[in-house]
Amino acid sequence: MTIQHDILKARLLGLLIVITLLALAFQAYGPEKVLVLGQESDLFIDSIDDRGNGGKSISTLQRDGEKFILNCEIIASDYQWPYCEISFSLSDKNGIGRDLSNYEQIKLWAKYSTPQTFGVRFQLINFNPAYSRQEDTNSLKYNAIELFDTHKRYPQIIKMSHMQVPTWWLSQGKIPPEYWGPEFNEVRGVQVSTGEHVKPGKYQMIIERIEISGKYIHDRTLYLILLSLWTLTALAFFVSTLKKAKIELQTNRQRQQQLEDLNRLLNQEHQQLEERLTRDPLTGVLNRDGLVPVFNQSWSADATHLLSLIFIDIDHFKKINDTYGHNIGDQVLLAFAQVLSANTRTHDLLARWGGEEFVLACPDTTLENACGLAEKLRLCIEENDWPKALHVTASFGVAQILAQESPTDFIARADKALYVAKAQGRNCVRASTQAPAILTAVK
């Protein structure tokens, strides 16, 4: 009977291995689902401009065969961020958006009729009842990315994991830390608009097609299913071994030890998977989600605690990418993270905030000490040997949390200090003290 049980277990284990390999192969090489936005789609499509925000710009939309043409006249006004855009509505007749969380990549056929120095902004507008309101479109989350050189790279390939949520939107909506990252679970609109720093004048944007593609099952979901399946199998083996213990006590002890080893291995793999989800794949430091526990554990309305935040931005990083290519840019990002990690304390938490911007959370650190650390890091960066013998510098914005201050306001002050550092010549440290309007020069 024991041999038959062992044979049955071996067959089940082999079947599970085959299922796992087939599932992983299908996930890697199987077909993808594709959502196409273009002339053939039955979506509501409209042009939008800044007149709804008090601006004066004018946009019109026309169709030319298989193409959409967005005619835009940017007119200067009191509104500081003029724009024109084409909007594809993904909401159904009940106003519910579409779940794009399993999609991974976007192909965008969009460019200006003549090359421009400013880019094309692509946005996915997501609704979440935790912070969105039906009557307020500005409460919907902006998952955005700005694209340049659209004539040279056509179509543009966008990884949804590269999209970011603007800091101004997080600050404006006072969004709690657990919702800082991009979300695509109920996308109500797809927007293609003029980029930042657009100047007054007449422009024409040509949009041919948008393809959003992805796997039928999200990688994380598949891994969790396989992990659960393997865990259930391990538990089944464990129960079977306990039953056999009534007959063969010594054999049971050996098998129980084996199962405990297997469970430890599965737990280690699960922990490693969770750690990868909170790490930036390029630099290996934390990502935005990795910093969330810092704020969740530290915030209490009536507690007194010491926490400083350092925003760090690589000066003129776009010029490095444009001149030497993204491969050298990635090498600079990796080396930059290594310099920061090597010159900070073990309990400091370094995270890549997005693009070339990093954040250093310094527990039990005063503003004065954080500024000293920032100046030390500034010098280390300036004196480091960089790829291609580049001269790399960085700007720093420092803030210490105030009593009963929210995470969003705290981050906004540090970000404002960084903005001032960049505006005042870069390669310097600026600190925010006591109130958002007061900034202190360190260098």
Coordinates of C-alpha atoms in Angstrom, one line a residue:
M1 CA 0.0 0.0 0.0
T2 CA 2.9 2.4 0.8
I3 CA 4.5 1.8 -2.5
Q4 CA 1.2 2.5 -4.3
H5 CA 0.8 5.7 -2.4
D6 CA 4.3 6.8 -3.3
I7 CA 3.7 6.0 -6.9
L8 CA 0.5 8.0 -6.9
K9 CA 2.3 11.0 -5.2
A10 CA 5.1 10.8 -7.8
R11 CA 2.5 10.9 -10.6
L12 CA 0.7 13.9 -9.0
L13 CA 3.9 15.7 -8.5
G14 CA 5.0 15.1 -12.1
L15 CA 1.6 16.3 -13.3
L16 CA 2.0 19.5 -11.2
I17 CA 5.4 20.1 -12.7
V18 CA 4.1 19.6 -16.2
I19 CA 1.1 22.0 -15.5
T20 CA 3.5 24.6 -14.0
L21 CA 5.9 24.4 -17.0
L22 CA 3.0 24.6 -19.5
A23 CA 1.5 27.5 -17.7
L24 CA 4.8 29.4 -17.6
A25 CA 5.5 28.6 -21.3
F26 CA 2.0 29.8 -22.3
Q27 CA 2.4 33.0 -20.2
A28 CA 5.8 33.7 -21.9
Y29 CA 5.0 32.7 -25.5
G30 CA 1.3 32.4 -25.8
P31 CA -1.1 34.8 -27.5
E32 CA -2.0 38.2 -26.1
K33 CA -5.2 40.1 -25.9
V34 CA -5.2 43.5 -27.7
L35 CA -7.4 46.5 -27.3
V36 CA -7.4 48.7 -30.4
L37 CA -8.4 52.4 -30.3
G38 CA -8.8 53.8 -33.8
Q39 CA -11.3 54.5 -36.5
E40 CA -12.7 51.0 -36.4
S41 CA -13.4 51.2 -32.6
D42 CA -16.9 52.0 -31.4
L43 CA -15.8 54.4 -28.6
F44 CA -16.8 57.9 -27.9
I45 CA -14.0 60.1 -29.1
D46 CA -13.7 63.9 -28.5
S47 CA -11.2 66.7 -28.4
I48 CA -10.7 68.7 -25.2
D49 CA -8.8 71.9 -24.5
D50 CA -8.0 74.1 -21.5
R51 CA -11.1 76.3 -21.8
G52 CA -12.7 74.0 -19.2
N53 CA -10.0 75.1 -16.7
G54 CA -10.2 78.8 -17.5
G55 CA -7.8 78.8 -20.4
K56 CA -8.3 80.1 -24.0
S57 CA -6.8 77.4 -26.2
I58 CA -9.0 75.9 -28.9
S59 CA -8.9 72.3 -30.2
T60 CA -10.9 70.7 -33.0
L61 CA -10.9 67.1 -34.2
Q62 CA -11.2 65.8 -37.8
R63 CA -10.8 62.5 -39.5
D64 CA -8.7 61.8 -42.5
G65 CA -9.2 58.2 -43.7
E66 CA -7.8 56.0 -40.9
K67 CA -6.3 58.9 -39.0
F68 CA -7.5 61.4 -36.4
I69 CA -6.1 65.0 -36.8
L70 CA -6.1 67.2 -33.6
N71 CA -5.9 70.8 -34.6
C72 CA -4.7 72.9 -31.7
E73 CA -4.3 76.6 -31.2
I74 CA -2.5 77.3 -27.9
I75 CA -3.5 80.7 -26.6
A76 CA -1.7 82.3 -23.6
S77 CA -4.0 83.0 -20.6
D78 CA -4.0 83.1 -16.8
Y79 CA -4.2 79.3 -16.9
Q80 CA -0.6 78.2 -16.5
W81 CA -0.7 74.8 -18.2
P82 CA -2.4 75.2 -21.6
Y83 CA -3.2 72.0 -23.6
C84 CA -5.2 70.3 -26.3
E85 CA -6.0 66.6 -26.3
I86 CA -7.9 63.8 -27.9
S87 CA -9.9 61.6 -25.5
F88 CA -11.1 58.0 -26.0
S89 CA -13.8 57.1 -23.5
L90 CA -13.7 53.5 -22.2
S91 CA -16.7 53.8 -20.0
D92 CA -19.7 51.6 -20.7
K93 CA -23.4 52.8 -20.7
N94 CA -23.4 52.7 -16.9
G95 CA -20.3 54.9 -16.7
I96 CA -18.0 52.0 -15.5
G97 CA -14.5 52.0 -16.9
R98 CA -12.5 49.0 -18.2
D99 CA -10.1 46.9 -16.2
L100 CA -6.6 47.1 -17.9
S101 CA -4.6 45.8 -14.9
N102 CA -3.7 42.7 -16.9
Y103 CA -2.4 44.7 -19.9
E104 CA 1.4 45.3 -20.1
Q105 CA 2.3 47.4 -23.2
I106 CA 1.0 50.2 -25.4
K107 CA 1.8 51.0 -29.0
L108 CA 1.1 54.6 -29.9
W109 CA 1.0 55.9 -33.4
A110 CA 0.9 59.6 -32.7
K111 CA 3.1 62.6 -33.8
Y112 CA 3.0 66.2 -34.6
S113 CA 2.7 67.2 -38.3
T114 CA 6.1 68.9 -37.8
P115 CA 8.7 68.0 -35.2
Q116 CA 8.4 69.9 -31.9
T117 CA 10.8 70.4 -29.0
F118 CA 8.0 69.5 -26.5
G119 CA 6.6 66.0 -26.2
V120 CA 3.3 64.1 -26.5
R121 CA 1.6 63.2 -23.2
F122 CA -0.2 59.9 -23.0
Q123 CA -2.6 59.3 -20.0
L124 CA -4.8 56.5 -18.7
I125 CA -7.5 58.0 -16.4
N126 CA -8.5 55.6 -13.6
F127 CA -11.4 55.7 -11.2
N128 CA -11.1 54.4 -7.6
P129 CA -13.9 55.1 -5.1
A130 CA -11.2 55.4 -2.3
Y131 CA -10.3 58.9 -3.7
S132 CA -12.4 59.6 -6.8
R133 CA -15.8 61.2 -7.0
Q134 CA -18.2 60.8 -9.9
E135 CA -19.0 64.5 -10.2
D136 CA -15.3 65.6 -10.2
T137 CA -13.2 64.5 -13.2
N138 CA -10.0 66.0 -11.5
S139 CA -10.3 63.4 -8.8
L140 CA -9.6 60.6 -11.3
K141 CA -6.0 59.3 -11.1
Y142 CA -3.7 60.4 -13.9
N143 CA -1.4 57.6 -15.0
A144 CA 0.9 59.5 -17.4
I145 CA 4.0 59.4 -19.4
E146 CA 5.5 62.1 -21.8
L147 CA 7.1 60.9 -25.0
F148 CA 9.7 62.8 -27.1
D149 CA 11.2 62.3 -30.6
T150 CA 7.9 60.9 -31.9
H151 CA 9.0 61.2 -35.5
K152 CA 12.1 59.1 -34.8
R153 CA 10.5 56.4 -32.8
Y154 CA 7.2 55.6 -34.5
P155 CA 5.2 53.9 -33.1
Q156 CA 6.1 54.6 -29.5
I157 CA 6.3 51.6 -27.3
I158 CA 5.1 52.2 -23.7
K159 CA 5.5 49.8 -20.9
M160 CA 2.6 50.3 -18.5
S161 CA 5.0 49.7 -15.6
H162 CA 6.9 52.9 -16.7
M163 CA 3.8 55.1 -16.3
Q164 CA 3.8 57.4 -13.3
V165 CA 1.3 59.4 -11.2
P166 CA 2.2 63.1 -11.1
T167 CA 3.3 64.4 -7.7
W168 CA 1.1 67.5 -8.1
W169 CA -2.0 65.3 -8.4
L170 CA -1.0 63.3 -5.3
S171 CA -0.5 66.6 -3.4
Q172 CA -3.6 68.2 -4.7
G173 CA -5.8 65.3 -3.7
K174 CA -4.0 64.5 -0.5
I175 CA -3.7 60.9 -1.6
P176 CA -2.7 58.4 1.1
P177 CA 0.6 56.5 0.5
E178 CA -1.1 53.2 -0.4
Y179 CA -2.5 54.8 -3.5
W180 CA 0.6 56.6 -4.8
G181 CA 1.4 54.0 -7.5
P182 CA -0.2 53.7 -10.9
E183 CA -3.6 51.9 -11.1
F184 CA -5.4 50.5 -14.1
N185 CA -8.3 48.5 -12.6
E186 CA -11.1 50.9 -13.9
V187 CA -9.7 53.0 -16.7
R188 CA -12.4 55.4 -17.9
G189 CA -10.4 57.3 -20.6
V190 CA -7.3 57.2 -22.8
Q191 CA -5.9 60.7 -23.6
V192 CA -3.2 61.9 -26.0
S193 CA -2.4 65.5 -25.5
T194 CA 0.2 68.2 -26.1
G195 CA 3.2 67.9 -23.7
E196 CA 4.5 70.1 -21.0
H197 CA 6.0 73.6 -21.8
V198 CA 4.0 73.9 -25.0
K199 CA 4.2 77.5 -26.3
P200 CA 1.5 79.6 -27.8
G201 CA 0.9 78.8 -31.5
K202 CA -0.9 76.5 -33.8
Y203 CA -0.1 72.8 -33.9
Q204 CA -1.4 69.7 -35.6
M205 CA -1.2 66.3 -34.0
I206 CA -1.8 63.1 -36.1
I207 CA -3.1 60.0 -34.2
E208 CA -3.4 56.9 -36.3
R209 CA -3.9 54.1 -33.8
I210 CA -3.5 53.0 -30.2
E211 CA -3.0 49.3 -29.3
I212 CA -3.0 48.2 -25.6
S213 CA -1.9 44.6 -25.3
G214 CA -1.2 42.1 -22.5
K215 CA -1.5 38.6 -21.3
Y216 CA -4.8 37.0 -20.5
I217 CA -3.6 36.4 -17.0
H218 CA -1.4 38.9 -15.1
D219 CA 2.0 37.5 -14.2
R220 CA 1.4 38.2 -10.5
T221 CA -1.9 36.4 -10.6
L222 CA -0.4 33.3 -12.4
Y223 CA 2.5 33.1 -9.9
L224 CA 0.1 33.3 -6.9
I225 CA -2.0 30.6 -8.5
L226 CA 1.0 28.3 -9.0
L227 CA 2.3 29.2 -5.5
S228 CA -1.1 28.3 -4.0
L229 CA -1.2 25.1 -6.0
W230 CA 2.2 24.1 -4.8
T231 CA 1.4 25.0 -1.2
L232 CA -1.8 22.9 -1.3
T233 CA 0.1 20.0 -2.7
A234 CA 2.7 20.4 0.1
L235 CA -0.1 20.4 2.7
A236 CA -1.6 17.3 1.1
F237 CA 1.8 15.6 1.3
F238 CA 2.0 16.6 4.9
V239 CA -1.4 15.2 5.9
S240 CA -0.6 11.9 4.1
T241 CA 2.7 11.7 6.0
L242 CA 0.9 12.2 9.4
K243 CA -1.4 9.3 8.6
K244 CA 1.5 7.1 7.8
A245 CA 3.0 8.0 11.2
K246 CA 0.6 5.6 13.0
I247 CA 2.4 2.7 11.2
E248 CA 6.0 4.0 10.7
L249 CA 6.9 6.5 13.4
Q250 CA 10.5 6.8 12.3
T251 CA 9.6 7.3 8.7
N252 CA 7.0 9.9 9.6
R253 CA 9.7 12.0 11.5
Q254 CA 11.9 12.0 8.4
R255 CA 9.1 12.9 6.1
Q256 CA 7.8 15.6 8.4
Q257 CA 11.3 17.2 8.4
Q258 CA 11.3 17.1 4.6
L259 CA 7.9 18.8 4.5
E260 CA 9.1 21.5 6.9
D261 CA 12.1 22.1 4.7
L262 CA 9.8 22.4 1.7
N263 CA 7.6 24.8 3.5
R264 CA 10.5 27.0 4.5
L265 CA 11.7 27.0 0.9
L266 CA 8.2 28.0 -0.3
N267 CA 8.1 30.8 2.3
Q268 CA 11.5 32.0 1.2
E269 CA 10.4 32.1 -2.4
H270 CA 7.3 33.9 -1.4
Q271 CA 9.3 36.5 0.6
Q272 CA 11.7 36.9 -2.3
L273 CA 8.7 37.5 -4.7
E274 CA 7.3 40.1 -2.3
E275 CA 10.6 41.9 -2.1
R276 CA 11.0 41.9 -5.9
L277 CA 7.6 43.6 -6.1
T278 CA 8.9 46.5 -3.9
R279 CA 12.3 46.9 -5.7
D280 CA 13.2 48.9 -8.7
P281 CA 14.4 46.4 -11.3
L282 CA 17.2 48.6 -12.7
T283 CA 18.9 49.9 -9.6
G284 CA 17.9 47.3 -7.0
V285 CA 16.8 50.0 -4.5
L286 CA 13.2 50.4 -3.3
N287 CA 10.5 51.7 -5.5
R288 CA 7.6 54.0 -4.4
D289 CA 5.6 51.0 -3.0
G290 CA 8.7 50.0 -1.0
L291 CA 8.5 53.3 1.0
V292 CA 4.8 52.9 1.9
P293 CA 5.6 51.0 5.2
V294 CA 7.8 53.9 6.4
F295 CA 4.8 56.2 6.4
N296 CA 2.3 53.6 7.6
Q297 CA 4.4 52.7 10.6
S298 CA 5.5 56.2 11.5
W299 CA 2.3 58.3 11.3
S300 CA 0.3 59.0 14.5
A301 CA -1.6 62.2 15.2
D302 CA -0.4 62.6 18.8
A303 CA 3.0 60.9 18.5
T304 CA 6.3 62.8 18.3
H305 CA 8.8 61.3 16.0
L306 CA 11.8 62.3 14.0
L307 CA 11.9 61.7 10.2
S308 CA 13.6 63.6 7.4
L309 CA 13.1 63.2 3.7
I310 CA 15.7 64.0 1.0
F311 CA 14.5 64.3 -2.6
I312 CA 17.4 63.8 -5.1
D313 CA 17.3 64.6 -8.8
I314 CA 20.2 64.0 -11.3
D315 CA 20.9 67.3 -13.1
H316 CA 20.3 67.3 -16.9
F317 CA 19.8 63.6 -17.0
K318 CA 17.7 63.9 -20.2
K319 CA 20.8 65.3 -21.9
I320 CA 22.8 62.2 -21.0
N321 CA 20.1 60.0 -22.5
D322 CA 19.8 62.1 -25.6
T323 CA 23.6 62.3 -26.1
Y324 CA 24.8 58.8 -25.1
G325 CA 21.6 56.7 -25.4
H326 CA 19.5 55.0 -22.8
N327 CA 22.1 52.2 -22.2
I328 CA 24.6 54.8 -20.8
G329 CA 21.7 56.5 -19.0
D330 CA 20.8 53.2 -17.3
Q331 CA 24.5 52.8 -16.2
V332 CA 24.5 56.2 -14.7
L333 CA 21.2 55.5 -12.8
L334 CA 22.7 52.2 -11.4
A335 CA 26.0 53.9 -10.4
F336 CA 24.1 56.8 -8.9
A337 CA 22.1 54.5 -6.7
Q338 CA 25.3 52.7 -5.7
V339 CA 27.0 55.9 -4.7
L340 CA 23.9 56.9 -2.6
S341 CA 23.7 53.5 -0.9
A342 CA 27.4 53.4 -0.1
N343 CA 27.3 56.7 1.7
T344 CA 24.1 56.4 3.8
R345 CA 23.4 54.7 7.0
T346 CA 22.1 51.2 7.3
H347 CA 18.7 52.3 8.7
D348 CA 18.2 55.0 5.9
L349 CA 15.8 53.9 3.2
L350 CA 16.7 54.7 -0.5
A351 CA 14.0 54.5 -3.2
R352 CA 13.8 55.4 -6.8
W353 CA 10.8 57.8 -7.0
G354 CA 10.6 57.7 -10.8
G355 CA 12.9 58.5 -13.8
E356 CA 16.1 60.2 -12.5
E357 CA 14.6 61.1 -9.1
F358 CA 15.4 59.3 -5.9
V359 CA 14.1 59.7 -2.3
L360 CA 16.1 59.0 0.9
A361 CA 14.0 58.5 4.1
C362 CA 16.1 59.2 7.2
P363 CA 14.4 58.0 10.5
D364 CA 15.6 59.6 13.7
T365 CA 17.3 62.4 11.8
T366 CA 16.9 66.2 12.3
L367 CA 16.7 68.6 9.5
E368 CA 20.2 69.9 10.2
N369 CA 21.7 66.4 10.1
A370 CA 19.7 65.5 7.0
C371 CA 21.1 68.6 5.3
G372 CA 24.6 67.6 6.3
L373 CA 24.0 64.1 4.8
A374 CA 22.7 65.7 1.6
E375 CA 25.7 67.9 1.2
K376 CA 28.0 64.9 1.8
L377 CA 26.1 63.0 -0.9
R378 CA 26.3 65.9 -3.3
L379 CA 30.1 66.0 -3.0
C380 CA 30.4 62.2 -3.4
I381 CA 28.3 62.4 -6.6
E382 CA 30.3 65.3 -8.0
E383 CA 33.6 63.5 -7.3
N384 CA 32.6 60.1 -8.5
D385 CA 34.0 58.5 -11.7
W386 CA 31.1 58.1 -14.1
P387 CA 30.7 56.2 -17.3
K388 CA 32.1 58.0 -20.4
A389 CA 33.9 60.3 -18.0
L390 CA 30.7 62.2 -17.5
H391 CA 30.5 65.1 -15.0
V392 CA 27.3 64.2 -13.1
T393 CA 25.8 66.4 -10.4
A394 CA 22.6 66.3 -8.4
S395 CA 20.1 68.7 -6.7
F396 CA 18.7 68.0 -3.3
G397 CA 15.5 69.0 -1.5
V398 CA 15.3 68.3 2.3
A399 CA 12.4 68.5 4.8
Q400 CA 11.7 67.3 8.3
I401 CA 8.2 66.2 9.3
L402 CA 6.2 68.7 11.3
A403 CA 3.9 67.9 14.1
Q404 CA 0.6 66.3 12.8
E405 CA 1.7 66.9 9.2
S406 CA 0.3 64.4 6.6
P407 CA 2.6 62.3 4.4
T408 CA 1.3 64.1 1.3
D409 CA 2.1 67.6 2.7
F410 CA 5.5 66.4 4.0
I411 CA 6.5 65.0 0.6
A412 CA 5.2 68.1 -1.2
R413 CA 7.5 70.3 1.0
A414 CA 10.5 68.2 0.2
D415 CA 9.6 68.2 -3.5
K416 CA 9.2 71.9 -3.4
A417 CA 12.7 72.3 -1.9
L418 CA 14.1 70.2 -4.7
Y419 CA 12.3 72.4 -7.2
V420 CA 13.9 75.5 -5.7
A421 CA 17.3 73.8 -5.7
K422 CA 16.9 73.1 -9.5
A423 CA 15.6 76.6 -10.1
Q424 CA 18.6 78.2 -8.3
G425 CA 21.3 76.6 -10.4
R426 CA 21.2 72.9 -9.5
N427 CA 24.1 71.0 -7.8
C428 CA 23.0 72.3 -4.4
V429 CA 21.0 71.5 -1.3
R430 CA 17.8 73.4 -0.3
A431 CA 15.8 72.8 2.8
S432 CA 12.2 73.4 3.8
T433 CA 11.8 74.6 7.4
Q434 CA 8.7 74.9 9.6
A435 CA 6.3 76.0 6.8
P436 CA 6.1 75.2 3.1
A437 CA 6.8 78.8 2.1
I438 CA 10.2 79.0 3.9
L439 CA 13.2 77.5 2.2
T440 CA 16.8 77.5 3.5
A441 CA 19.9 77.4 1.3
V442 CA 22.5 75.0 2.5
K443 CA 25.1 75.7 -0.2

